[in-house]
């Protein structure tokens, strides 16, 4: 950044936004491009882990937060202004709780299917296929809701992200298996694979959120160690010569 560019930015003229729906670096890039397309924006920094976007405005321009929020929404994501008393740790804890619920639903639905197919060889047994349909369907509806929501928002914006890939893979496996089951075609079905895709990606998001929440908690504890008041001691050369 040149000297002229630095002078054109007001250091106090910054807006922090909370952005939801980002799942990968490609999402962060889309949000950054959307924010930078708004007139008056000098630069934007998007933090994928914290789900935050920091917007710096040109000193001579009037901050237009609604325009930035609208640009992010057009890109397929949701954004809102960060409240002054809101801490990143609060968002990290909320996100961790959401992915932990996804994790439990996915594991409870996928584990019986893996045990039945891999340990007992029940993959082609009719009654087990109907059980697999019910368990995988529960995973698709409840654990997959976040992925379907993200993919739909990206579809409306004419874009794609990791949610799109997850939904395509899982839905294709589930839809084909359901057709084979209801049409009586028989053979192997892929309900376990459909549930496993959502479960494995949820495990990754849960692990990422857990690390982020721990880091935010550690940072908050570190900031709490700072004293409320401090005394500044000024040592002058004249006092040094006087003491000698």
C-alpha positions as a printed NumPy array, in Angstrom:
array([[  0.   ,   0.   ,   0.   ],
       [  1.443,   3.386,  -0.971],
       [  1.635,   6.461,   1.251],
       [ -1.203,   8.135,  -0.626],
       [ -3.444,   5.092,  -0.14 ],
       [ -2.642,   5.012,   3.574],
       [ -3.573,   8.648,   3.982],
       [ -6.885,   8.1  ,   2.196],
       [ -8.089,   5.683,   4.889],
       [ -9.486,   6.798,   8.215],
       [ -8.148,   4.384,  10.847],
       [-11.322,   4.8  ,  12.917],
       [-13.59 ,   4.35 ,   9.904],
       [-13.983,   0.573,  10.188],
       [-17.044,  -1.668,  10.253],
       [-17.121,  -5.239,  11.591],
       [-19.715,  -7.658,  10.257],
       [-20.679, -11.174,  11.277],
       [-21.012, -13.403,   8.202],
       [-22.774, -16.763,   8.223],
       [-22.803, -19.46 ,   5.563],
       [-19.067, -19.546,   4.819],
       [-17.617, -23.068,   4.746],
       [-14.371, -22.814,   2.764],
       [-11.744, -20.39 ,   1.49 ],
       [-13.693, -20.002,  -1.731],
       [-16.586, -18.629,   0.333],
       [-14.273, -16.111,   2.006],
       [-13.07 , -15.01 ,  -1.43 ],
       [-16.639, -14.508,  -2.642],
       [-17.475, -12.391,   0.414],
       [-14.315, -10.317,   0.001],
       [-15.103,  -9.609,  -3.642],
       [-18.697,  -8.718,  -2.797],
       [-17.651,  -6.239,  -0.093],
       [-14.972,  -4.63 ,  -2.24 ],
       [-17.488,  -4.038,  -5.028],
       [-19.424,  -1.564,  -2.843],
       [-18.567,   2.1  ,  -3.561],
       [-16.668,   3.761,  -0.73 ],
       [-14.995,   0.576,   0.509],
       [-11.219,   0.821,   0.611],
       [-10.437,  -2.749,   1.692],
       [-11.98 ,  -5.813,   3.304],
       [-10.507,  -8.588,   5.423],
       [-12.61 , -11.738,   5.822],
       [-11.793, -14.235,   8.582],
       [-13.223, -17.657,   7.738],
       [-12.666, -19.175,  11.187],
       [-14.205, -16.268,  13.093],
       [-16.909, -15.722,  10.426],
       [-16.114, -12.   ,  10.486],
       [-15.582,  -9.345,   7.835],
       [-13.72 ,  -6.119,   8.652],
       [-14.474,  -3.298,   6.238],
       [-12.331,  -0.157,   5.972],
       [-13.889,   2.843,   4.304],
       [-12.326,   5.642,   2.313],
       [-11.945,   8.689,   4.569],
       [-13.984,  11.003,   2.335],
       [-16.878,   8.56 ,   1.899],
       [-19.866,   7.907,   4.109],
       [-19.998,   4.285,   5.364],
       [-22.86 ,   2.447,   3.672],
       [-23.333,  -0.656,   5.8  ],
       [-26.712,  -1.675,   4.28 ],
       [-25.109,  -1.752,   0.833],
       [-22.362,  -4.064,   2.106],
       [-24.881,  -6.37 ,   3.776],
       [-26.941,  -6.472,   0.572],
       [-23.84 ,  -7.266,  -1.513],
       [-22.957, -10.161,   0.806],
       [-26.53 , -11.467,   0.609],
       [-26.429, -11.336,  -3.194],
       [-23.263, -13.458,  -3.014],
       [-25.24 , -16.137,  -1.153],
       [-24.397, -15.408,   2.485],
       [-25.947, -13.674,   5.473],
       [-24.371, -10.731,   7.282],
       [-25.172,  -8.456,  10.177],
       [-23.451,  -5.666,  12.036],
       [-21.431,  -6.845,  15.04 ],
       [-22.724,  -5.403,  18.295],
       [-20.241,  -3.517,  20.478],
       [-20.622,  -6.007,  23.351],
       [-20.449,  -9.089,  21.118],
       [-17.274, -11.144,  21.44 ],
       [-15.932, -13.602,  18.823],
       [-15.935, -16.279,  21.53 ],
       [-19.741, -16.108,  21.697],
       [-20.042, -16.842,  17.988],
       [-17.431, -19.621,  18.153],
       [-19.252, -21.338,  21.012],
       [-22.58 , -21.117,  19.161],
       [-21.052, -22.531,  15.994],
       [-19.405, -25.356,  17.946],
       [-22.739, -26.309,  19.536],
       [-24.395, -26.44 ,  16.11 ],
       [-21.758, -28.693,  14.555],
       [-21.677, -30.873,  17.672],
       [-25.386, -31.567,  17.206],
       [-24.719, -32.397,  13.554],
       [-21.916, -34.692,  14.648],
       [-24.075, -36.695,  17.059],
       [-26.928, -37.054,  14.578],
       [-24.529, -38.183,  11.872],
       [-22.649, -40.656,  14.067],
       [-25.814, -42.189,  15.548],
       [-27.255, -42.605,  12.059],
       [-24.125, -43.781,  10.235],
       [-22.48 , -46.081,  12.789],
       [-25.27 , -48.741,  12.738],
       [-25.125, -48.78 ,   8.938],
       [-21.363, -49.315,   8.937],
       [-21.605, -52.068,  11.538],
       [-24.42 , -53.809,   9.67 ],
       [-22.687, -53.711,   6.29 ],
       [-19.046, -54.195,   7.238],
       [-19.294, -56.516,  10.221],
       [-22.444, -58.554,   9.535],
       [-22.725, -58.292,   5.749],
       [-26.353, -57.142,   5.792],
       [-26.022, -54.736,   2.877],
       [-28.341, -56.688,   0.555],
       [-30.79 , -57.867,   3.225],
       [-34.225, -56.295,   2.575],
       [-35.1  , -55.427,   6.177],
       [-31.696, -53.832,   6.706],
       [-32.076, -51.773,   3.542],
       [-35.335, -50.331,   4.873],
       [-33.62 , -49.563,   8.18 ],
       [-30.784, -47.942,   6.257],
       [-33.315, -45.829,   4.345],
       [-34.809, -44.541,   7.618],
       [-31.459, -43.817,   9.308],
       [-29.873, -42.217,   6.243],
       [-33.032, -40.169,   5.695],
       [-32.782, -38.789,   9.23 ],
       [-29.157, -37.831,   8.614],
       [-30.088, -36.16 ,   5.314],
       [-32.901, -34.13 ,   6.866],
       [-31.417, -33.076,  10.208],
       [-27.615, -33.236,   9.889],
       [-27.709, -32.247,   6.234],
       [-29.922, -29.197,   6.74 ],
       [-26.968, -26.799,   7.045],
       [-25.382, -28.148,   3.869],
       [-28.621, -27.976,   1.886],
       [-29.252, -24.436,   3.117],
       [-25.778, -23.319,   2.1  ],
       [-25.992, -25.019,  -1.295],
       [-29.394, -23.437,  -1.977],
       [-28.1  , -19.954,  -1.129],
       [-25.173, -20.469,  -3.468],
       [-27.468, -21.748,  -6.212],
       [-29.609, -18.619,  -5.961],
       [-26.456, -16.525,  -6.29 ],
       [-25.304, -18.551,  -9.305],
       [-22.243, -19.849,  -7.454],
       [-21.052, -23.   ,  -5.72 ],
       [-18.964, -23.966,  -2.709],
       [-18.15 , -27.015,  -0.616],
       [-21.79 , -27.321,   0.475],
       [-22.718, -27.809,  -3.173],
       [-20.314, -30.733,  -3.532],
       [-21.505, -32.344,  -0.293],
       [-25.159, -32.038,  -1.308],
       [-24.54 , -33.362,  -4.824],
       [-22.656, -36.426,  -3.607],
       [-24.944, -37.27 ,  -0.712],
       [-28.211, -36.593,  -2.55 ],
       [-27.178, -38.612,  -5.586],
       [-26.298, -41.637,  -3.46 ],
       [-29.483, -41.36 ,  -1.391],
       [-31.806, -40.718,  -4.344],
       [-30.466, -43.658,  -6.364],
       [-30.683, -45.972,  -3.345],
       [-34.248, -44.882,  -2.614],
       [-35.232, -45.507,  -6.241],
       [-33.622, -48.966,  -6.195],
       [-35.349, -49.822,  -2.919],
       [-38.853, -48.667,  -3.85 ],
       [-38.708, -50.064,  -7.394],
       [-37.611, -53.475,  -6.155],
       [-34.454, -53.529,  -8.26 ],
       [-32.53 , -55.158,  -5.426],
       [-28.769, -55.279,  -5.239],
       [-26.5  , -52.982,  -3.285],
       [-27.769, -49.601,  -2.098],
       [-25.703, -46.623,  -0.964],
       [-27.561, -45.283,   2.051],
       [-24.501, -45.741,   4.246],
       [-22.337, -43.768,   1.818],
       [-24.926, -40.969,   1.625],
       [-24.977, -40.616,   5.406],
       [-21.194, -41.002,   5.716],
       [-20.521, -38.036,   3.408],
       [-22.494, -35.674,   5.628],
       [-21.129, -37.194,   8.823],
       [-17.459, -36.997,   7.816],
       [-17.737, -33.379,   6.678],
       [-19.572, -32.558,   9.918],
       [-16.704, -34.115,  11.881],
       [-14.279, -31.81 ,  10.072],
       [-16.388, -28.73 ,  10.776],
       [-16.789, -29.769,  14.417],
       [-13.028, -30.182,  14.865],
       [-12.382, -26.824,  13.215],
       [-15.002, -25.094,  15.379],
       [-13.592, -26.723,  18.529],
       [-10.103, -25.397,  17.814],
       [-11.5  , -21.946,  17.013],
       [-13.574, -21.871,  20.224],
       [-10.568, -22.892,  22.329],
       [ -8.399, -20.229,  20.703],
       [-11.036, -17.544,  21.309],
       [-11.416, -18.657,  24.935],
       [ -7.656, -18.557,  25.5  ],
       [ -7.457, -15.085,  23.96 ],
       [-10.274, -13.819,  26.176],
       [ -8.539, -15.202,  29.293],
       [ -5.293, -13.555,  28.212],
       [ -7.022, -10.191,  27.75 ],
       [ -8.624, -10.523,  31.191],
       [ -5.14 , -10.704,  32.71 ],
       [ -4.456,  -7.111,  31.655],
       [ -4.626,  -4.67 ,  34.606],
       [ -7.429,  -2.126,  34.703],
       [ -5.06 ,   0.743,  35.548],
       [ -1.359,   1.353,  34.98 ],
       [  1.134,   3.898,  36.284],
       [  3.476,   5.494,  33.826],
       [  6.961,   6.391,  35.074],
       [  8.851,   9.082,  33.173],
       [ 12.615,   9.172,  33.544],
       [ 14.352,  12.309,  32.335],
       [ 18.05 ,  12.967,  31.674],
       [ 18.07 ,  15.951,  34.068],
       [ 17.051,  13.75 ,  36.976],
       [ 19.82 ,  11.304,  36.105],
       [ 22.47 ,  14.064,  36.197],
       [ 21.064,  15.445,  39.475],
       [ 21.346,  12.085,  41.188],
       [ 24.987,  11.864,  40.152]])
